[in-house]
């Protein structure tokens, strides 16, 4: 696949780039960002995928999460995909939580979404092949994290491909979407009314079924305005019941914003770096 460079900027001794390509999975142009630390000048470096939340593009975390400094110091690359296909002719909805900006990291099977909304395949297959063919990133040393809808994506993907991702973490993930209004609406629209098809995209259900072979790190703010939609207690209980190694931390006073993500991004990058090197 051909790759178009949108921009490249020096950042903490490395390079923050934004790129565009024609996606076969979504049938649209897709934009994503890659940060290469200074260590990439000397060879392959581990990589941390960051999946963003509702209404976001690649740009939100790239500019607001404060990850580049920590990645530069740790010697790991960062990948920021978009959250959905976009453009003229791509289905959308008037609500902010369905359609463009709200792909939920699933492969839609229902009209009108199935033609373009193949975000699971895009993030787990198509985009990895593209970036590993074009950048100094080590496909044998991958970690994944994300915020909100992206935390949902990171956890479900890591538990589905445990041998691919050496590390996983999440910021305020949508933890039990099959039992939440941030989930039931979208899973019905994208996957249909058969709830058995939803189980592969619910981290609480996956935790009960299989868990993750390594440790998991999750941070959740106690003052998050969306706690009733995120349902962190369901995932925490599933982790305890499974005796899943890791940490589920309730952070006093933090909300759902990128100020929360910024505050703990350094700890998450270091968590991944320790497991990727």
Short mmCIF file of N, CA and C in Angstrom, two decimals, residues 25-91:
data_model
loop_
_atom_site.label_atom_id
_atom_site.label_comp_id
_atom_site.label_asym_id
_atom_site.label_seq_id
_atom_site.Cartn_x
_atom_site.Cartn_y
_atom_site.Cartn_z
N UNK A 25 -9.63 -2.27 3.92
CA UNK A 25 -10.58 -2.71 4.94
C UNK A 25 -11.79 -1.79 5.02
N UNK A 26 -11.56 -0.49 4.97
CA UNK A 26 -12.65 0.47 5.14
C UNK A 26 -13.15 1.05 3.83
N UNK A 27 -12.38 0.86 2.75
CA UNK A 27 -12.77 1.45 1.47
C UNK A 27 -12.65 2.95 1.43
N UNK A 28 -11.85 3.52 2.33
CA UNK A 28 -11.68 4.97 2.42
C UNK A 28 -10.21 5.30 2.60
N UNK A 29 -9.89 6.58 2.49
CA UNK A 29 -8.59 7.05 2.95
C UNK A 29 -8.60 7.04 4.47
N UNK A 30 -7.50 6.58 5.06
CA UNK A 30 -7.36 6.56 6.52
C UNK A 30 -6.10 7.31 6.91
N UNK A 31 -6.18 8.08 7.98
CA UNK A 31 -5.06 8.85 8.49
C UNK A 31 -4.65 8.30 9.85
N UNK A 32 -3.35 8.21 10.09
CA UNK A 32 -2.84 7.73 11.36
C UNK A 32 -1.53 8.46 11.67
N UNK A 33 -1.08 8.34 12.90
CA UNK A 33 0.15 9.00 13.33
C UNK A 33 1.12 7.99 13.91
N UNK A 34 2.41 8.23 13.68
CA UNK A 34 3.48 7.39 14.22
C UNK A 34 4.52 8.29 14.86
N UNK A 35 4.90 7.96 16.10
CA UNK A 35 6.04 8.63 16.73
C UNK A 35 7.21 7.66 16.77
N UNK A 36 8.34 8.07 16.21
CA UNK A 36 9.56 7.29 16.26
C UNK A 36 10.54 7.96 17.22
N UNK A 37 10.99 7.26 18.25
CA UNK A 37 11.93 7.84 19.20
C UNK A 37 13.33 7.92 18.60
N UNK A 38 14.24 8.64 19.23
CA UNK A 38 15.61 8.72 18.70
C UNK A 38 16.25 7.35 18.49
N UNK A 39 15.90 6.37 19.33
CA UNK A 39 16.49 5.03 19.22
C UNK A 39 16.17 4.36 17.89
N UNK A 40 15.11 4.79 17.21
CA UNK A 40 14.74 4.19 15.93
C UNK A 40 15.77 4.47 14.85
N UNK A 41 16.63 5.44 15.06
CA UNK A 41 17.69 5.72 14.09
C UNK A 41 18.74 4.60 14.06
N UNK A 42 18.75 3.78 15.11
CA UNK A 42 19.76 2.73 15.22
C UNK A 42 19.21 1.33 14.98
N UNK A 43 17.90 1.22 14.73
CA UNK A 43 17.32 -0.10 14.50
C UNK A 43 15.88 -0.17 14.96
N UNK A 44 15.33 -1.37 14.94
CA UNK A 44 13.94 -1.58 15.32
C UNK A 44 13.71 -1.25 16.79
N UNK A 45 12.54 -0.64 17.08
CA UNK A 45 12.17 -0.35 18.46
C UNK A 45 10.81 -0.97 18.75
N UNK A 46 10.53 -1.30 20.02
CA UNK A 46 9.19 -1.76 20.39
C UNK A 46 8.15 -0.70 20.10
N UNK A 47 6.89 -1.11 20.08
CA UNK A 47 5.83 -0.18 19.70
C UNK A 47 4.65 -0.29 20.65
N UNK A 48 4.06 0.85 20.97
CA UNK A 48 2.86 0.91 21.79
C UNK A 48 1.73 1.51 20.95
N UNK A 49 0.67 0.73 20.76
CA UNK A 49 -0.53 1.21 20.08
C UNK A 49 -1.39 1.98 21.07
N UNK A 50 -1.89 3.15 20.64
CA UNK A 50 -2.82 3.92 21.47
C UNK A 50 -4.13 4.08 20.70
N UNK A 51 -5.21 3.48 21.22
CA UNK A 51 -6.53 3.58 20.60
C UNK A 51 -7.34 4.65 21.31
N UNK A 52 -7.88 5.57 20.53
CA UNK A 52 -8.59 6.73 21.09
C UNK A 52 -10.07 6.45 21.28
N UNK A 53 -10.73 7.39 21.94
CA UNK A 53 -12.13 7.23 22.32
C UNK A 53 -13.10 7.93 21.39
N UNK A 54 -14.36 7.92 21.80
CA UNK A 54 -15.45 8.50 21.02
C UNK A 54 -15.14 9.93 20.58
N UNK A 55 -15.47 10.25 19.36
CA UNK A 55 -15.35 11.56 18.70
C UNK A 55 -13.91 11.91 18.34
N UNK A 56 -12.94 11.09 18.74
CA UNK A 56 -11.53 11.43 18.51
C UNK A 56 -11.06 11.01 17.12
N UNK A 57 -9.97 11.61 16.69
CA UNK A 57 -9.20 11.18 15.53
C UNK A 57 -7.82 10.76 16.03
N UNK A 58 -6.88 10.51 15.11
CA UNK A 58 -5.51 10.23 15.50
C UNK A 58 -4.90 11.38 16.28
N UNK A 59 -5.44 12.60 16.06
CA UNK A 59 -4.77 13.81 16.54
C UNK A 59 -4.94 14.05 18.03
N UNK A 60 -6.05 13.61 18.62
CA UNK A 60 -6.32 13.94 20.02
C UNK A 60 -5.21 13.47 20.94
N UNK A 61 -4.92 12.18 20.92
CA UNK A 61 -3.88 11.66 21.80
C UNK A 61 -2.50 12.14 21.36
N UNK A 62 -2.29 12.27 20.08
CA UNK A 62 -1.00 12.73 19.57
C UNK A 62 -0.62 14.08 20.16
N UNK A 63 -1.61 14.95 20.32
CA UNK A 63 -1.32 16.31 20.80
C UNK A 63 -1.63 16.52 22.27
N UNK A 64 -2.45 15.67 22.88
CA UNK A 64 -2.91 15.93 24.25
C UNK A 64 -2.42 14.94 25.30
N UNK A 65 -1.99 13.75 24.90
CA UNK A 65 -1.69 12.72 25.89
C UNK A 65 -0.32 12.88 26.53
N UNK A 66 0.57 13.64 25.89
CA UNK A 66 1.90 13.84 26.46
C UNK A 66 2.76 12.58 26.45
N UNK A 67 2.57 11.73 25.45
CA UNK A 67 3.26 10.44 25.43
C UNK A 67 4.65 10.50 24.81
N UNK A 68 4.92 11.48 23.95
CA UNK A 68 6.16 11.46 23.18
C UNK A 68 7.41 11.55 24.05
N UNK A 69 7.39 12.40 25.07
CA UNK A 69 8.58 12.53 25.91
C UNK A 69 8.91 11.21 26.59
N UNK A 70 7.89 10.55 27.11
CA UNK A 70 8.10 9.28 27.78
C UNK A 70 8.55 8.20 26.79
N UNK A 71 7.97 8.22 25.60
CA UNK A 71 8.36 7.25 24.59
C UNK A 71 9.80 7.47 24.14
N UNK A 72 10.20 8.73 24.00
CA UNK A 72 11.58 9.03 23.62
C UNK A 72 12.56 8.52 24.66
N UNK A 73 12.25 8.76 25.93
CA UNK A 73 13.15 8.34 27.00
C UNK A 73 13.19 6.82 27.13
N UNK A 74 12.07 6.17 26.82
CA UNK A 74 11.99 4.71 26.96
C UNK A 74 12.42 3.98 25.70
N UNK A 75 12.53 4.69 24.59
CA UNK A 75 12.95 4.07 23.34
C UNK A 75 11.88 3.21 22.69
N UNK A 76 10.61 3.64 22.79
CA UNK A 76 9.55 2.90 22.13
C UNK A 76 8.79 3.81 21.17
N UNK A 77 8.26 3.22 20.11
CA UNK A 77 7.46 3.96 19.15
C UNK A 77 6.00 3.98 19.57
N UNK A 78 5.26 4.92 19.00
CA UNK A 78 3.83 5.07 19.29
C UNK A 78 3.06 5.07 17.98
N UNK A 79 1.90 4.43 17.97
CA UNK A 79 1.00 4.47 16.82
C UNK A 79 -0.36 4.95 17.29
N UNK A 80 -0.89 5.98 16.61
CA UNK A 80 -2.20 6.54 16.92
C UNK A 80 -3.12 6.36 15.71
N UNK A 81 -3.93 5.30 15.66
CA UNK A 81 -4.87 5.16 14.55
C UNK A 81 -6.07 6.10 14.71
N UNK A 82 -6.85 6.22 13.64
CA UNK A 82 -8.13 6.92 13.74
C UNK A 82 -9.15 5.97 14.38
N UNK A 83 -10.32 6.51 14.72
CA UNK A 83 -11.34 5.73 15.41
C UNK A 83 -12.43 5.20 14.49
N UNK A 84 -12.43 5.61 13.23
CA UNK A 84 -13.45 5.14 12.29
C UNK A 84 -13.08 5.58 10.88
N UNK A 85 -13.73 4.99 9.88
CA UNK A 85 -13.62 5.56 8.53
C UNK A 85 -14.33 6.90 8.47
N UNK A 86 -13.94 7.72 7.52
CA UNK A 86 -14.53 9.05 7.37
C UNK A 86 -14.62 9.40 5.89
N UNK A 87 -15.42 10.42 5.61
CA UNK A 87 -15.47 10.94 4.26
C UNK A 87 -16.86 10.90 3.65
N UNK A 88 -16.95 11.53 2.50
CA UNK A 88 -18.22 11.58 1.78
C UNK A 88 -18.66 10.16 1.40
N UNK A 89 -19.91 9.87 1.65
CA UNK A 89 -20.44 8.56 1.33
C UNK A 89 -20.30 7.53 2.44
N UNK A 90 -19.56 7.87 3.49
CA UNK A 90 -19.42 6.96 4.64
C UNK A 90 -20.62 7.17 5.56
N UNK A 91 -21.31 6.11 5.95
CA UNK A 91 -22.49 6.26 6.82
C UNK A 91 -22.14 6.99 8.11
#
